[in-house]
PDB file of C-alpha atoms in Angstrom:
ATOM      1  CA  ALA A   1      -0.001  -0.002   0.001  1.00 62.00           C
ATOM      2  CA  GLN A   2       1.152   3.487  -0.801  1.00 69.00           C
ATOM      3  CA  THR A   3       1.681   5.761   2.192  1.00 88.00           C
ATOM      4  CA  VAL A   4       2.755   9.373   2.416  1.00 94.00           C
ATOM      5  CA  THR A   5       4.229  10.750   5.627  1.00 95.00           C
ATOM      6  CA  GLN A   6       4.669  14.362   6.624  1.00 96.00           C
ATOM      7  CA  SER A   7       6.429  14.325   9.972  1.00 94.00           C
ATOM      8  CA  GLN A   8       6.163  18.054  10.720  1.00 95.00           C
ATOM      9  CA  PRO A   9       2.621  18.939  11.837  1.00 94.00           C
ATOM     10  CA  GLU A  10       3.502  22.640  12.102  1.00 96.00           C
ATOM     11  CA  MET A  11       6.385  24.924  11.189  1.00 97.00           C
ATOM     12  CA  SER A  12       7.147  28.609  11.423  1.00 97.00           C
ATOM     13  CA  VAL A  13       9.343  30.847   9.300  1.00 97.00           C
ATOM     14  CA  GLN A  14      10.233  34.506   9.370  1.00 98.00           C
ATOM     15  CA  GLU A  15       9.115  36.556   6.421  1.00 97.00           C
ATOM     16  CA  ALA A  16      11.776  36.635   3.663  1.00 97.00           C
ATOM     17  CA  GLU A  17      13.562  33.575   5.016  1.00 97.00           C
ATOM     18  CA  THR A  18      13.693  30.035   3.641  1.00 98.00           C
ATOM     19  CA  VAL A  19      11.836  27.002   4.977  1.00 98.00           C
ATOM     20  CA  THR A  20      11.838  23.330   4.013  1.00 98.00           C
ATOM     21  CA  LEU A  21       8.880  21.009   4.465  1.00 98.00           C
ATOM     22  CA  SER A  22       9.537  17.278   4.577  1.00 98.00           C
ATOM     23  CA  CYS A  23       7.694  14.423   2.929  1.00 97.00           C
ATOM     24  CA  THR A  24       8.509  10.735   2.642  1.00 97.00           C
ATOM     25  CA  TYR A  25       6.539   8.046   0.854  1.00 95.00           C
ATOM     26  CA  ASP A  26       6.460   4.308   0.549  1.00 93.00           C
ATOM     27  CA  THR A  27       6.019   2.583  -2.795  1.00 89.00           C
ATOM     28  CA  SER A  28       7.267  -0.384  -4.764  1.00 88.00           C
ATOM     29  CA  GLU A  29       6.630   1.350  -8.083  1.00 85.00           C
ATOM     30  CA  SER A  30       9.332   2.883 -10.245  1.00 84.00           C
ATOM     31  CA  ASP A  31       7.159   5.314 -12.206  1.00 85.00           C
ATOM     32  CA  TYR A  32       5.027   7.698 -10.214  1.00 89.00           C
ATOM     33  CA  TYR A  33       4.349  11.379  -9.642  1.00 91.00           C
ATOM     34  CA  LEU A  34       4.658  13.582  -6.599  1.00 94.00           C
ATOM     35  CA  PHE A  35       2.864  16.828  -5.856  1.00 94.00           C
ATOM     36  CA  TRP A  36       2.747  19.573  -3.270  1.00 96.00           C
ATOM     37  CA  TYR A  37      -0.608  21.268  -2.712  1.00 95.00           C
ATOM     38  CA  LYS A  38      -1.278  24.394  -0.668  1.00 96.00           C
ATOM     39  CA  GLN A  39      -4.497  24.777   1.309  1.00 93.00           C
ATOM     40  CA  PRO A  40      -5.061  28.297   2.686  1.00 93.00           C
ATOM     41  CA  PRO A  41      -7.823  29.021   5.216  1.00 89.00           C
ATOM     42  CA  SER A  42     -10.208  29.428   2.297  1.00 87.00           C
ATOM     43  CA  ARG A  43      -9.963  25.619   1.972  1.00 86.00           C
ATOM     44  CA  GLN A  44      -9.017  25.680  -1.710  1.00 88.00           C
ATOM     45  CA  MET A  45      -6.508  23.066  -2.830  1.00 91.00           C
ATOM     46  CA  ILE A  46      -3.893  24.837  -4.942  1.00 92.00           C
ATOM     47  CA  LEU A  47      -1.199  22.995  -6.871  1.00 92.00           C
ATOM     48  CA  VAL A  48       2.251  24.302  -5.930  1.00 95.00           C
ATOM     49  CA  ILE A  49       4.660  22.001  -7.738  1.00 95.00           C
ATOM     50  CA  ARG A  50       4.888  18.612  -9.433  1.00 93.00           C
ATOM     51  CA  GLN A  51       7.726  16.105  -9.896  1.00 93.00           C
ATOM     52  CA  GLU A  52       7.925  13.115 -12.195  1.00 89.00           C
ATOM     53  CA  ALA A  53       9.827  10.206 -10.642  1.00 89.00           C
ATOM     54  CA  TYR A  54      11.637   9.392 -13.877  1.00 87.00           C
ATOM     55  CA  LYS A  55      13.193  12.869 -13.960  1.00 86.00           C
ATOM     56  CA  GLN A  56      16.378  13.342 -11.977  1.00 85.00           C
ATOM     57  CA  GLN A  57      16.211  17.122 -12.159  1.00 91.00           C
ATOM     58  CA  ASN A  58      14.387  18.736  -9.269  1.00 94.00           C
ATOM     59  CA  ALA A  59      11.299  20.749 -10.177  1.00 93.00           C
ATOM     60  CA  THR A  60      11.197  24.487  -9.529  1.00 94.00           C
ATOM     61  CA  GLU A  61       8.384  27.041  -9.717  1.00 93.00           C
ATOM     62  CA  ASN A  62       9.510  30.559  -8.912  1.00 95.00           C
ATOM     63  CA  ARG A  63      10.196  30.610  -5.133  1.00 97.00           C
ATOM     64  CA  PHE A  64       9.232  26.959  -4.716  1.00 97.00           C
ATOM     65  CA  SER A  65      11.581  24.063  -5.374  1.00 97.00           C
ATOM     66  CA  VAL A  66      11.795  20.431  -4.406  1.00 97.00           C
ATOM     67  CA  ASN A  67      14.564  18.115  -3.299  1.00 97.00           C
ATOM     68  CA  PHE A  68      13.610  14.736  -4.762  1.00 96.00           C
ATOM     69  CA  GLN A  69      15.643  11.793  -3.482  1.00 95.00           C
ATOM     70  CA  LYS A  70      14.221   8.719  -5.205  1.00 93.00           C
ATOM     71  CA  ALA A  71      16.350   6.125  -3.434  1.00 93.00           C
ATOM     72  CA  ALA A  72      15.457   7.600  -0.050  1.00 94.00           C
ATOM     73  CA  LYS A  73      11.807   8.095  -1.113  1.00 94.00           C
ATOM     74  CA  SER A  74      11.974  11.667   0.041  1.00 96.00           C
ATOM     75  CA  PHE A  75      10.309  14.714  -1.525  1.00 96.00           C
ATOM     76  CA  SER A  76      10.849  17.959   0.392  1.00 97.00           C
ATOM     77  CA  LEU A  77       9.541  21.398  -0.530  1.00 98.00           C
ATOM     78  CA  LYS A  78      11.709  24.475  -0.160  1.00 98.00           C
ATOM     79  CA  ILE A  79      10.085  27.890  -0.030  1.00 98.00           C
ATOM     80  CA  SER A  80      12.501  30.766  -0.552  1.00 98.00           C
ATOM     81  CA  ASP A  81      11.873  34.410   0.383  1.00 97.00           C
ATOM     82  CA  SER A  82       8.790  33.419   2.384  1.00 97.00           C
ATOM     83  CA  GLN A  83       5.811  35.730   2.133  1.00 97.00           C
ATOM     84  CA  LEU A  84       2.828  36.228   4.413  1.00 97.00           C
ATOM     85  CA  GLY A  85       0.625  34.754   1.700  1.00 96.00           C
ATOM     86  CA  ASP A  86       2.532  31.468   1.942  1.00 97.00           C
ATOM     87  CA  ALA A  87       0.904  30.740   5.300  1.00 97.00           C
ATOM     88  CA  ALA A  88      -1.270  27.669   4.764  1.00 97.00           C
ATOM     89  CA  MET A  89      -1.487  23.918   5.143  1.00 96.00           C
ATOM     90  CA  TYR A  90       0.810  22.105   2.725  1.00 97.00           C
ATOM     91  CA  PHE A  91       0.042  18.596   1.565  1.00 96.00           C
ATOM     92  CA  CYS A  92       2.359  16.199  -0.141  1.00 96.00           C
ATOM     93  CA  ALA A  93       0.658  13.772  -2.544  1.00 94.00           C
ATOM     94  CA  TYR A  94       1.694  10.677  -4.469  1.00 92.00           C
ATOM     95  CA  SER A  95       0.087   9.448  -7.667  1.00 89.00           C
ATOM     96  CA  TRP A  96       0.590   6.219  -9.552  1.00 81.00           C
ATOM     97  CA  GLY A  97      -1.250   4.205 -12.166  1.00 77.00           C
ATOM     98  CA  ASN A  98      -3.631   4.808 -15.000  1.00 73.00           C
ATOM     99  CA  PHE A  99      -6.423   6.293 -12.954  1.00 77.00           C
ATOM    100  CA  ASN A 100      -4.413   9.070 -11.366  1.00 78.00           C
ATOM    101  CA  LYS A 101      -5.482   8.282  -7.801  1.00 83.00           C
ATOM    102  CA  PHE A 102      -3.816  10.490  -5.216  1.00 88.00           C
ATOM    103  CA  TYR A 103      -2.553   9.534  -1.779  1.00 91.00           C
ATOM    104  CA  PHE A 104      -2.076  12.465   0.578  1.00 93.00           C
ATOM    105  CA  GLY A 105       0.054  13.074   3.624  1.00 94.00           C
ATOM    106  CA  SER A 106      -1.463  14.508   6.794  1.00 93.00           C
ATOM    107  CA  GLY A 107      -0.192  18.003   6.068  1.00 95.00           C
ATOM    108  CA  THR A 108       2.146  20.615   7.545  1.00 97.00           C
ATOM    109  CA  LYS A 109       0.788  23.908   8.787  1.00 96.00           C
ATOM    110  CA  LEU A 110       3.141  26.723   7.826  1.00 98.00           C
ATOM    111  CA  ASN A 111       3.094  29.949   9.803  1.00 97.00           C
ATOM    112  CA  VAL A 112       4.860  33.010   8.397  1.00 97.00           C
ATOM    113  CA  LYS A 113       5.903  35.648  10.934  1.00 97.00           C
ATOM    114  CA  PRO A 114       6.185  39.306   9.844  1.00 95.00           C
TER     115      PRO A 114
ATOM    116  CA  ASN X   1     -14.218  29.272 -16.295  1.00 65.00           C
ATOM    117  CA  ALA X   2     -15.912  27.605 -13.304  1.00 76.00           C
ATOM    118  CA  GLY X   3     -13.651  24.520 -12.996  1.00 92.00           C
ATOM    119  CA  VAL X   4     -15.024  22.163 -10.320  1.00 94.00           C
ATOM    120  CA  THR X   5     -18.198  23.310  -8.568  1.00 95.00           C
ATOM    121  CA  GLN X   6     -19.463  21.746  -5.360  1.00 96.00           C
ATOM    122  CA  THR X   7     -22.820  22.347  -3.696  1.00 96.00           C
ATOM    123  CA  PRO X   8     -23.754  22.945  -0.974  1.00 96.00           C
ATOM    124  CA  LYS X   9     -20.822  24.636   0.801  1.00 94.00           C
ATOM    125  CA  PHE X  10     -22.174  23.847   4.274  1.00 96.00           C
ATOM    126  CA  ARG X  11     -24.763  21.433   5.598  1.00 96.00           C
ATOM    127  CA  ILE X  12     -25.927  20.127   8.947  1.00 96.00           C
ATOM    128  CA  LEU X  13     -27.624  16.740   9.012  1.00 96.00           C
ATOM    129  CA  LYS X  14     -29.284  14.712  11.714  1.00 96.00           C
ATOM    130  CA  ILE X  15     -28.176  11.146  12.347  1.00 96.00           C
ATOM    131  CA  GLY X  16     -29.914   8.788   9.940  1.00 95.00           C
ATOM    132  CA  GLN X  17     -30.775  11.414   7.341  1.00 96.00           C
ATOM    133  CA  SER X  18     -29.695  11.120   3.733  1.00 95.00           C
ATOM    134  CA  MET X  19     -28.280  13.664   1.348  1.00 95.00           C
ATOM    135  CA  THR X  20     -26.441  14.068  -1.924  1.00 97.00           C
ATOM    136  CA  LEU X  21     -23.357  16.221  -2.379  1.00 97.00           C
ATOM    137  CA  GLN X  22     -23.219  17.625  -5.865  1.00 97.00           C
ATOM    138  CA  CYS X  23     -20.104  17.994  -7.995  1.00 97.00           C
ATOM    139  CA  ALA X  24     -19.846  19.314 -11.530  1.00 97.00           C
ATOM    140  CA  GLN X  25     -16.880  20.135 -13.733  1.00 96.00           C
ATOM    141  CA  ASP X  26     -16.781  21.994 -17.035  1.00 94.00           C
ATOM    142  CA  MET X  27     -13.277  21.002 -18.195  1.00 91.00           C
ATOM    143  CA  ASN X  28     -14.382  17.818 -19.993  1.00 91.00           C
ATOM    144  CA  HIS X  29     -12.272  15.736 -17.614  1.00 91.00           C
ATOM    145  CA  ASN X  30     -12.717  11.991 -17.717  1.00 91.00           C
ATOM    146  CA  TYR X  31     -11.490  11.337 -14.187  1.00 92.00           C
ATOM    147  CA  MET X  32     -13.382  12.509 -11.106  1.00 94.00           C
ATOM    148  CA  TYR X  33     -12.820  11.859  -7.402  1.00 95.00           C
ATOM    149  CA  TRP X  34     -14.403  12.301  -4.000  1.00 97.00           C
ATOM    150  CA  TYR X  35     -12.249  12.839  -0.928  1.00 96.00           C
ATOM    151  CA  ARG X  36     -12.958  13.487   2.714  1.00 96.00           C
ATOM    152  CA  GLN X  37     -10.726  15.549   4.971  1.00 94.00           C
ATOM    153  CA  ASP X  38     -11.034  15.047   8.693  1.00 92.00           C
ATOM    154  CA  PRO X  39      -9.680  17.729  11.071  1.00 85.00           C
ATOM    155  CA  GLY X  40      -5.882  17.847  11.055  1.00 81.00           C
ATOM    156  CA  MET X  41      -5.635  15.131   8.455  1.00 85.00           C
ATOM    157  CA  GLY X  42      -4.944  14.775   4.792  1.00 88.00           C
ATOM    158  CA  LEU X  43      -7.461  13.836   2.148  1.00 92.00           C
ATOM    159  CA  LYS X  44      -8.709  10.274   1.879  1.00 93.00           C
ATOM    160  CA  LEU X  45     -10.168   8.926  -1.359  1.00 93.00           C
ATOM    161  CA  ILE X  46     -13.776   7.775  -1.049  1.00 96.00           C
ATOM    162  CA  TYR X  47     -14.737   6.918  -4.647  1.00 96.00           C
ATOM    163  CA  TYR X  48     -13.491   7.708  -8.095  1.00 94.00           C
ATOM    164  CA  SER X  49     -14.727   7.510 -11.658  1.00 94.00           C
ATOM    165  CA  VAL X  50     -12.791   7.169 -14.905  1.00 91.00           C
ATOM    166  CA  GLY X  51     -15.720   7.999 -17.147  1.00 91.00           C
ATOM    167  CA  ALA X  52     -19.488   8.033 -17.442  1.00 93.00           C
ATOM    168  CA  GLY X  53     -20.933   4.803 -16.090  1.00 93.00           C
ATOM    169  CA  ILE X  54     -17.657   3.666 -14.458  1.00 94.00           C
ATOM    170  CA  THR X  55     -16.978   4.071 -10.749  1.00 95.00           C
ATOM    171  CA  ASP X  56     -14.805   2.315  -8.203  1.00 94.00           C
ATOM    172  CA  LYS X  57     -14.063   2.370  -4.483  1.00 94.00           C
ATOM    173  CA  GLY X  58     -11.221   4.292  -2.918  1.00 92.00           C
ATOM    174  CA  GLU X  59      -9.702   3.951   0.566  1.00 90.00           C
ATOM    175  CA  VAL X  60     -12.802   4.819   2.640  1.00 94.00           C
ATOM    176  CA  PRO X  61     -15.992   3.955   0.673  1.00 96.00           C
ATOM    177  CA  ASN X  62     -18.178   2.605   3.484  1.00 95.00           C
ATOM    178  CA  GLY X  63     -21.360   4.608   4.023  1.00 95.00           C
ATOM    179  CA  TYR X  64     -21.228   6.309   0.623  1.00 97.00           C
ATOM    180  CA  ASN X  65     -22.482   5.722  -2.905  1.00 97.00           C
ATOM    181  CA  VAL X  66     -21.737   7.404  -6.191  1.00 97.00           C
ATOM    182  CA  SER X  67     -22.994   7.470  -9.733  1.00 95.00           C
ATOM    183  CA  ARG X  68     -21.662   8.968 -12.957  1.00 96.00           C
ATOM    184  CA  SER X  69     -24.304   9.316 -15.626  1.00 96.00           C
ATOM    185  CA  THR X  70     -22.568  12.180 -17.456  1.00 96.00           C
ATOM    186  CA  THR X  71     -18.978  13.337 -17.927  1.00 94.00           C
ATOM    187  CA  GLU X  72     -19.745  16.567 -16.056  1.00 96.00           C
ATOM    188  CA  ASP X  73     -21.445  15.340 -12.875  1.00 97.00           C
ATOM    189  CA  PHE X  74     -20.314  13.059 -10.069  1.00 98.00           C
ATOM    190  CA  PRO X  75     -22.684  13.159  -7.077  1.00 98.00           C
ATOM    191  CA  LEU X  76     -21.849  11.560  -3.721  1.00 98.00           C
ATOM    192  CA  ARG X  77     -24.694  10.127  -1.655  1.00 97.00           C
ATOM    193  CA  LEU X  78     -24.830   9.496   2.065  1.00 95.00           C
ATOM    194  CA  GLU X  79     -27.677   7.105   2.797  1.00 89.00           C
ATOM    195  CA  LEU X  80     -27.755   6.949   6.619  1.00 93.00           C
ATOM    196  CA  ALA X  81     -25.700   9.789   8.025  1.00 94.00           C
ATOM    197  CA  ALA X  82     -23.528   8.948  11.020  1.00 95.00           C
ATOM    198  CA  PRO X  83     -21.432  11.264  13.263  1.00 95.00           C
ATOM    199  CA  SER X  84     -18.266   9.633  11.885  1.00 95.00           C
ATOM    200  CA  GLN X  85     -19.094  11.167   8.503  1.00 96.00           C
ATOM    201  CA  THR X  86     -18.670  14.700   9.845  1.00 96.00           C
ATOM    202  CA  SER X  87     -15.922  16.018   7.592  1.00 96.00           C
ATOM    203  CA  VAL X  88     -15.046  18.319   4.729  1.00 96.00           C
ATOM    204  CA  TYR X  89     -15.698  16.724   1.374  1.00 97.00           C
ATOM    205  CA  PHE X  90     -13.749  17.599  -1.740  1.00 96.00           C
ATOM    206  CA  CYS X  91     -14.516  16.737  -5.314  1.00 96.00           C
ATOM    207  CA  ALA X  92     -11.699  16.760  -7.863  1.00 94.00           C
ATOM    208  CA  SER X  93     -11.175  16.052 -11.537  1.00 93.00           C
ATOM    209  CA  SER X  94      -8.287  15.444 -13.876  1.00 89.00           C
ATOM    210  CA  SER X  95      -7.613  14.922 -17.540  1.00 84.00           C
ATOM    211  CA  ARG X  96      -6.839  11.539 -19.030  1.00 71.00           C
ATOM    212  CA  GLN X  97      -4.936  13.053 -21.933  1.00 60.00           C
ATOM    213  CA  ASP X  98      -1.575  13.113 -20.214  1.00 58.00           C
ATOM    214  CA  PHE X  99      -0.387  10.582 -17.689  1.00 55.00           C
ATOM    215  CA  ASN X 100      -0.802  11.635 -14.097  1.00 59.00           C
ATOM    216  CA  GLN X 101      -2.038  15.165 -14.500  1.00 71.00           C
ATOM    217  CA  PRO X 102      -2.645  17.363 -11.418  1.00 79.00           C
ATOM    218  CA  GLN X 103      -6.071  17.120  -9.936  1.00 85.00           C
ATOM    219  CA  HIS X 104      -8.305  20.211  -9.916  1.00 90.00           C
ATOM    220  CA  PHE X 105     -10.319  20.627  -6.739  1.00 93.00           C
ATOM    221  CA  GLY X 106     -13.627  22.178  -5.820  1.00 94.00           C
ATOM    222  CA  ASP X 107     -13.916  24.425  -2.783  1.00 92.00           C
ATOM    223  CA  GLY X 108     -15.270  21.681  -0.542  1.00 94.00           C
ATOM    224  CA  THR X 109     -18.467  20.949   1.372  1.00 96.00           C
ATOM    225  CA  ARG X 110     -18.371  21.146   5.169  1.00 95.00           C
ATOM    226  CA  LEU X 111     -20.772  18.538   6.526  1.00 96.00           C
ATOM    227  CA  SER X 112     -21.734  18.196  10.189  1.00 96.00           C
ATOM    228  CA  ILE X 113     -23.846  15.322  11.461  1.00 95.00           C
ATOM    229  CA  LEU X 114     -25.465  15.783  14.844  1.00 93.00           C
TER     230      LEU X 114
END
């Protein structure tokens, strides 16, 4: 069974600084996809970044980047130059197979201090 | 561009009542999903559908039913509401055109059963 673990229930970062959120997953598959979603208090689920397991290069999207370690089954999210609007719950998700089913971690609440 | 639309946004039910959560998408996506999110937890897959007339169980299907008569709509039915079904419910959809596309989420339905 696929499992996704986020071991940090809550984290805090000072505005303009950098923070890294951790995610590990368990799978026996070789081809899969990993995602980070942001959920602000409005409850929307917003895609932040996506990584294909067959790609060695780490994905980046503006201030967001990932550190994908396939052998260690680790997929961390780095947020640079943190902004107040980054405060939210962040969910790591794993997807595999033809039907694109997602498996989510329990989330990390990120607080951004001014 | 509406994306994924869920109704209602909030609902309070009494134990034993029934109701249907509505979900509609206007992106012509083949794949649709229902998740529940319990407080402090990630999303758990209830049911999913890969096209009109085709549905299958996810991780936590007990107490729920679904149908998919059209590409656009994917309603979720609770037959005998129980307190354990108090949760936030999310509907999502994704394209089948490219392997493992991101899922697009609705804004959620907060359901309380008393």
